[in-house]
Coordinates of C-alpha atoms and ligand atoms in Angstrom, one line a residue:
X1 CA -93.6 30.0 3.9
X2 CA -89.9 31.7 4.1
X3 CA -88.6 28.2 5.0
X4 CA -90.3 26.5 2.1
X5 CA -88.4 29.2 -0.1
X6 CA -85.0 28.7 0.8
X7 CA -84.0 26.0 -1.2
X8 CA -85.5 27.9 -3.9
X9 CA -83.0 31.1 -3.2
X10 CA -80.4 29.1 -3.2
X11 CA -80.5 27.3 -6.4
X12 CA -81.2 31.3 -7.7
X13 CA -77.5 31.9 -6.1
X14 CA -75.8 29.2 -7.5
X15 CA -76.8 29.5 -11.1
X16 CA -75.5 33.3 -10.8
X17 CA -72.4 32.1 -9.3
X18 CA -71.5 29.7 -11.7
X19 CA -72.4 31.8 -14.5
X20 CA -69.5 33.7 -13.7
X21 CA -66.3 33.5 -15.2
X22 CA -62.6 35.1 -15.4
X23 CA -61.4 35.2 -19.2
X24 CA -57.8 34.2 -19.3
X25 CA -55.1 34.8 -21.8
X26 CA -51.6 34.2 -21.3
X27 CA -48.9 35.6 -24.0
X28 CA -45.5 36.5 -24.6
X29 CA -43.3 39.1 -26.5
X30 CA -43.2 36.3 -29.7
X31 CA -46.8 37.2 -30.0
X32 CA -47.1 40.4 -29.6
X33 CA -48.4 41.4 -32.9
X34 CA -51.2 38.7 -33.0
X35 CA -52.0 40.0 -28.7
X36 CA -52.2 43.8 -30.2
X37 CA -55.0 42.3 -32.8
X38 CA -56.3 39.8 -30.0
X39 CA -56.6 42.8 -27.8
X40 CA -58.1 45.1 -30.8
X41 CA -61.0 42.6 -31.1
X42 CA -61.6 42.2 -27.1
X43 CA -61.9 45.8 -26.7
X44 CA -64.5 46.5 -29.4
X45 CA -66.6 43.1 -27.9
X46 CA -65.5 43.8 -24.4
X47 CA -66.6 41.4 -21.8
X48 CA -67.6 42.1 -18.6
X49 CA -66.1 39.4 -16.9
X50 CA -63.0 39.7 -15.7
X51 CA -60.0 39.7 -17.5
X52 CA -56.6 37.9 -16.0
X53 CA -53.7 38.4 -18.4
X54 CA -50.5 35.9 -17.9
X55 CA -47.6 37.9 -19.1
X56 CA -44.0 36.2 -20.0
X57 CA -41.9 38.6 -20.0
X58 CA -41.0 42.1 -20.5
X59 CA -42.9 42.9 -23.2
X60 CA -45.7 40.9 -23.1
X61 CA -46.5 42.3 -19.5
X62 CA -45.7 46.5 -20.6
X63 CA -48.4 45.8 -24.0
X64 CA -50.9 44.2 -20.8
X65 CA -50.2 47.2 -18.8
X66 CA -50.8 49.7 -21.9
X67 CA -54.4 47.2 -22.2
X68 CA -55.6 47.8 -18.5
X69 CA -55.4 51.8 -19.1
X70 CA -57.4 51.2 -22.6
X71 CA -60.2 49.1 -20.8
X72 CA -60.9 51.2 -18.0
X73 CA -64.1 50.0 -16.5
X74 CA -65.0 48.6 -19.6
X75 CA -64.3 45.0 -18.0
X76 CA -65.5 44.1 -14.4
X77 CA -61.4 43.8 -13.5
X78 CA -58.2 43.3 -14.9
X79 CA -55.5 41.5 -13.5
X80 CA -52.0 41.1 -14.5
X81 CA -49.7 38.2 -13.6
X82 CA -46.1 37.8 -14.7
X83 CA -45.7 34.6 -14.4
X84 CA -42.5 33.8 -15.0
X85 CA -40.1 36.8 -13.3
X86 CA -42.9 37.3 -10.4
X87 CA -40.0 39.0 -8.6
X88 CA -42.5 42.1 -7.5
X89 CA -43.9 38.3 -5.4
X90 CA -47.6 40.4 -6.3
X91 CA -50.5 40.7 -8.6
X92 CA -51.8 44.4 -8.7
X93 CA -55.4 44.3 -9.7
X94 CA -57.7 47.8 -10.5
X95 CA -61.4 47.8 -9.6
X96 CA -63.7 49.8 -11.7
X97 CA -63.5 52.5 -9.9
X98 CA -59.5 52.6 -10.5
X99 CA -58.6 51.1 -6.6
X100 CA -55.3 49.0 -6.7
X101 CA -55.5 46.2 -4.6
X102 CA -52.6 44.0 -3.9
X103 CA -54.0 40.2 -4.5
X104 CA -51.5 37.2 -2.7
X105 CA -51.0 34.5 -5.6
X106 CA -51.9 30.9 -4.3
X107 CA -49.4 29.9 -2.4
X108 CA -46.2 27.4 -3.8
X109 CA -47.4 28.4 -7.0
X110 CA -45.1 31.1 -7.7
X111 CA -42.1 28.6 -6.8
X112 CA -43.8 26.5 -9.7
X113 CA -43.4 28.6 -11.9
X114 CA -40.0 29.9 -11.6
X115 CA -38.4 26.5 -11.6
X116 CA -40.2 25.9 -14.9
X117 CA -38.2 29.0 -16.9
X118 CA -37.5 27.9 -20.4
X119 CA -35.4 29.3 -23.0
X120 CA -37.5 26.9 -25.8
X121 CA -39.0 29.3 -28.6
X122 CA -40.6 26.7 -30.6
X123 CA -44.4 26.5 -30.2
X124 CA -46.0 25.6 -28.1
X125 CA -43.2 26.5 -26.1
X126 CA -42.7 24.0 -23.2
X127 CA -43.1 26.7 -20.2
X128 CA -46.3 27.4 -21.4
X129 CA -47.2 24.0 -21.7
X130 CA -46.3 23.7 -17.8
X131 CA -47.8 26.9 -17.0
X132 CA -51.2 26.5 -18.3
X133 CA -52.7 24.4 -16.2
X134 CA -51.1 25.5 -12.8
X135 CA -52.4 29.2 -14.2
X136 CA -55.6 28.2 -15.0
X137 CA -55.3 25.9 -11.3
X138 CA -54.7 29.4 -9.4
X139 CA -58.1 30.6 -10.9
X140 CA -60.5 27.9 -10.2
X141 CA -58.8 27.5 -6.3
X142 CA -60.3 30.8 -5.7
X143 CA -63.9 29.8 -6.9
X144 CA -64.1 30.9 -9.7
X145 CA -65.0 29.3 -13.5
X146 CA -61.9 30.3 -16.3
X147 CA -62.7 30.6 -19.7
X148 CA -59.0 30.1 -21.3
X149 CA -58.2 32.0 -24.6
X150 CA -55.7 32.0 -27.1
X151 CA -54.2 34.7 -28.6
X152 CA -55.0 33.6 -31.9
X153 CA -58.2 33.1 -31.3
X154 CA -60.5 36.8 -31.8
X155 CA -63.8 37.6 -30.9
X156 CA -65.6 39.1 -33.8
X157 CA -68.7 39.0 -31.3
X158 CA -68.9 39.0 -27.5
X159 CA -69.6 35.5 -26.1
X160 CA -70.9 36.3 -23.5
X161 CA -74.5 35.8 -23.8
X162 CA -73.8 32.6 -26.3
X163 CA -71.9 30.9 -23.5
X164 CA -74.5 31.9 -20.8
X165 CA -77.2 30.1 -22.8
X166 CA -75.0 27.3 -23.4
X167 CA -75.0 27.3 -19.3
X168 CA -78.9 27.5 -19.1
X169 CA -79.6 24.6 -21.4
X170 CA -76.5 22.7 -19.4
X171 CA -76.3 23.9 -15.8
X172 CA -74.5 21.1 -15.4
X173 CA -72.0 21.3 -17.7
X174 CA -68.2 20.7 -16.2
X175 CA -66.3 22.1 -19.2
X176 CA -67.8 23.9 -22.7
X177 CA -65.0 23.6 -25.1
X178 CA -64.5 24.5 -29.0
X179 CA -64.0 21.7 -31.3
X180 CA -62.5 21.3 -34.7
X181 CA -61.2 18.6 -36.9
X182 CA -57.4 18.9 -36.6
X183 CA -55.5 16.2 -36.1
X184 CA -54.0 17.0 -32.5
X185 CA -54.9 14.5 -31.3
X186 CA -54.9 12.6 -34.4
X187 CA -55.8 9.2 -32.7
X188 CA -59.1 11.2 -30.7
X189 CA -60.2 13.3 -34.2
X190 CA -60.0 9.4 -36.1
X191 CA -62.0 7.6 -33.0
X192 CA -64.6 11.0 -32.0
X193 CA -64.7 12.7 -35.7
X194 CA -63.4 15.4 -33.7
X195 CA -61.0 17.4 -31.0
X196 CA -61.4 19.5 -28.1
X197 CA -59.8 22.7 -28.8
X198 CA -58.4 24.7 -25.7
X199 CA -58.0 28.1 -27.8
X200 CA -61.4 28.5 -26.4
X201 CA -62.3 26.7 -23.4
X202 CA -64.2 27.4 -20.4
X203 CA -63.7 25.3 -17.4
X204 CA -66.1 25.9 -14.7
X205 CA -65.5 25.5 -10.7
X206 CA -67.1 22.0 -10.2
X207 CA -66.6 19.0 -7.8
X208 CA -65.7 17.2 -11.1
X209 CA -63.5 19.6 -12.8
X210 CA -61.5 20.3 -9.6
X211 CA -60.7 16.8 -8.9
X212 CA -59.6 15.9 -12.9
X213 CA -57.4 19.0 -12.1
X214 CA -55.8 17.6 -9.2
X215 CA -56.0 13.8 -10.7
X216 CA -54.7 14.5 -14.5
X217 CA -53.9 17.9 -15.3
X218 CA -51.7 19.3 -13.0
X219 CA -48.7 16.5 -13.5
X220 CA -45.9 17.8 -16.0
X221 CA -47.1 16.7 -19.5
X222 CA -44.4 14.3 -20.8
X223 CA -42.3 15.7 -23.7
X224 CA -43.9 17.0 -26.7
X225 CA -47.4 16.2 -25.4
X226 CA -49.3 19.6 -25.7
X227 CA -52.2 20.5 -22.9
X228 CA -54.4 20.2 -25.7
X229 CA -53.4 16.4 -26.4
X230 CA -53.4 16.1 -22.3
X231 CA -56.8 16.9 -22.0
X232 CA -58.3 14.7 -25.1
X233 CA -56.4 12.1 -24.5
X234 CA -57.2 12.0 -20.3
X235 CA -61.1 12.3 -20.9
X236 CA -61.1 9.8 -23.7
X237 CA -59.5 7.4 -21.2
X238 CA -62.6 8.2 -18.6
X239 CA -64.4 7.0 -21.8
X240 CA -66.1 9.5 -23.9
X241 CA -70.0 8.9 -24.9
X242 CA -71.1 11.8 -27.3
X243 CA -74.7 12.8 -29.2
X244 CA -75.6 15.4 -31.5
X245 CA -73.7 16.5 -34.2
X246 CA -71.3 19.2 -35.9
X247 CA -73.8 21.6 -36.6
X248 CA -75.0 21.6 -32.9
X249 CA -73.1 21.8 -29.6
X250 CA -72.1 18.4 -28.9
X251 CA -72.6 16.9 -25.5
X252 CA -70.2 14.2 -23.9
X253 CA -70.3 12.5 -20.7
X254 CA -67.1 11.0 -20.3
X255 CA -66.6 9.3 -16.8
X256 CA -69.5 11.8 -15.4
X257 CA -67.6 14.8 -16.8
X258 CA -70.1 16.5 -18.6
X259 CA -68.5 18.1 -21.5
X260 CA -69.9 20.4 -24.2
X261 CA -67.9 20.8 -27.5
X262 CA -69.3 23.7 -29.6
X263 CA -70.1 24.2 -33.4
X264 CA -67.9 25.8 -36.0
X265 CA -70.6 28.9 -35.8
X266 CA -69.3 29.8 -32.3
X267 CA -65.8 29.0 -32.7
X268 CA -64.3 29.0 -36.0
X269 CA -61.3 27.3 -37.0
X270 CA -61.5 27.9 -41.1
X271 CA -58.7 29.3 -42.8
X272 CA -60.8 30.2 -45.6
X273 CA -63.6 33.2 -44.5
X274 CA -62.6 36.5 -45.3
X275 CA -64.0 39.2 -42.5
X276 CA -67.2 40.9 -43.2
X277 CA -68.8 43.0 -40.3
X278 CA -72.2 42.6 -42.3
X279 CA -71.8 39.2 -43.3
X280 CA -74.4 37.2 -40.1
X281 CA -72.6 33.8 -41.0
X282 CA -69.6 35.3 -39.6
X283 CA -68.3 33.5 -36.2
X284 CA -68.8 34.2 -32.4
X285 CA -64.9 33.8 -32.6
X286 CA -62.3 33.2 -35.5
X287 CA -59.5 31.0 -34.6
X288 CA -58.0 30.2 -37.8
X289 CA -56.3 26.7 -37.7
X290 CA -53.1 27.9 -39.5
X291 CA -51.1 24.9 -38.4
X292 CA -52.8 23.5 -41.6
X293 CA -50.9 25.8 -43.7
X294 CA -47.8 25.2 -41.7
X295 CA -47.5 28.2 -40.6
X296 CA -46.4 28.5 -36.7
X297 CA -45.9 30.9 -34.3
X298 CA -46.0 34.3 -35.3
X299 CA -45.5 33.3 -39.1
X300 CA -49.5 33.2 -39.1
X301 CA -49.6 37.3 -39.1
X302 CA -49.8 37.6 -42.7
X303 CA -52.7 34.9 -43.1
X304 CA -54.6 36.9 -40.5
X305 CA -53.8 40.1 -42.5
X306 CA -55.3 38.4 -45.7
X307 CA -58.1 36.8 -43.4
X308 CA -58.8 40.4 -43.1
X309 CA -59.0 39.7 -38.9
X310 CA -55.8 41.7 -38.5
X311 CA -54.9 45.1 -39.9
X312 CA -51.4 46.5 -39.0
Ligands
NAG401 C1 -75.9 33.3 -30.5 O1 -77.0 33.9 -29.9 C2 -77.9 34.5 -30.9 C3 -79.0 35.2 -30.2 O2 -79.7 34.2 -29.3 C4 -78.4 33.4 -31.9 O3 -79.2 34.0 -32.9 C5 -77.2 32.8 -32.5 O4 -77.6 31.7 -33.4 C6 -76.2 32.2 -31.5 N1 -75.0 31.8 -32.1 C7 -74.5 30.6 -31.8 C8 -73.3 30.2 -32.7 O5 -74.8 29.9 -30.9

């Protein structure tokens, strides 16, 4: 009887594991205004994963700090990495109950990093193009599914429960990514109708999702090519077969990656809605796609202000 059960426990365990994910945001001191909204939104729909900041530089890693005393034990755990001057060669992480523990980053990645320092300011700036993958690398070596965010993107609701039924009805989903209609790509949103958006992008720890890590991601992106354009372009050459339709989540297999690419009611990217907290056809999360307007890097504040998503 107890033997005819196991393999019944341990498909329980493994849907709990992979269920489980670390939220992920890297940012620097460019951003900071559009981090202090970012960080205004996370608080109110605080997740209870854990939360792994990448910090760039002064700045960017003092507002994180000033974050981790806000949360308290409103998230699971809080980790902060600077991840370019790593010079303290340590991540201090705080428990719920407030313990500091010391956590070892994955070895030769540090050395990564540091040769990478650039003084580029255009956006995306090129060490963050290098860093993003090698980050998100660190998280999924230790086991663990990363949900990578941008700082642009806010979350007028918590996700959480969204994504986790996303999970059920595709427990075997490798990645579950936003989508939108920008060109960037422009040669994937003319052949799919659409892109895969890594503002908001979980990637979960599979077989298949290590090994395109190790196979495509992790090698330098060749000038001017974004992570974003990496990614489209690399599963599009596994070849892409897609069903369903905007309105839905979309599901692709593309060289037995399973992919899911979400509606515009999760994951936003109009320029156009004004904020209402009682309006229901509000987003999960509003990631405004202000490259439409032209407007770049931290020139976006004031459309966010009028957007009514950022007050100060
Ligand atoms: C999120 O979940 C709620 C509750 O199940 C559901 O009503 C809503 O339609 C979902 N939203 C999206 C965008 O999936």
């Amino acid at each position: 009887m107890f033997l005819r059960l196991l393999p019944f426990l341990a498909c329980a365990c493994y849907a709990f594991e992979t269920d489980r994910w670390t939220n992920f945001l890297i940012f620097d001191g460019h951003y900071l205004p559009m981090a202090k909204c970012w960080f205004q939104w996370f608080q109110k729909s605080a997740s209870s994963h854990p939360l792994q900041i990448g910090c760039m530089d002064s700045a960017s890693c003092a507002e994180a700090e000033l974050w981790r005393q806000n949360l308290e034990s409103k998230v699971d755990s809080m980790s902060i990495t600077n991840v370019i001057d790593d010079s303290a060669n340590m991540d201090v992480s705080i428990s719920p109950g407030g313990e500091m523990r010391l956590v070892q980053p994955h070895g030769g990645h540090r050395q990564m990093i540091r040769s990478e320092h650039s003084i580029d300011s255009g956006f995306p700036r090129s060490n963050y193009i290098q860093i993003y993958h090698k980050m998100l690398w660190n998280e999924l070596s230790q086991k663990r599914s990363v949900l990578h965010l941008d700082v642009d993107a806010l979350w007028l609701r918590r996700p959480d429960s969204n994504l986790s039924q996303v999970l059920q009805e595709h427990p075997d989903a490798d990645i579950v990514a936003s989508s939108s209609t920008e060109w960037d790509p422009k040669k994937i949103a003319d052949k799919w109708g659409f892109v895969l958006n890594v503002g908001f992008i979980l990637y979960r720890y599979t077989d298949r999702v290590q090994k395109l890590f190790e196979d495509d991601l992790l090698s330098v992106p060749r000038d001017q090519q974004s992570c974003q354009q990496l990614l489209n372009f690399v599963l599009d050459r596994k070849g892409c077969q897609w069903s369903g339709s905007s309105d839905q989540n979309r599901v692709g297999l593309c060289g037995g990656i399973k992919v899911i690419a979400l509606p515009q009611t999760f994951v936003s990217r109009a320029t156009d809605l004004t904020y209402s907290q009682e309006d229901p056809s509000m987003p999960i999360i509003a990631h405004p796609d202000t490259g439409l307007l032209h407007l770049t890097g931290i020139n976006r504040m004031q459309k966010f202000h009028d957007m009514g998503l950022c007050t100060q």
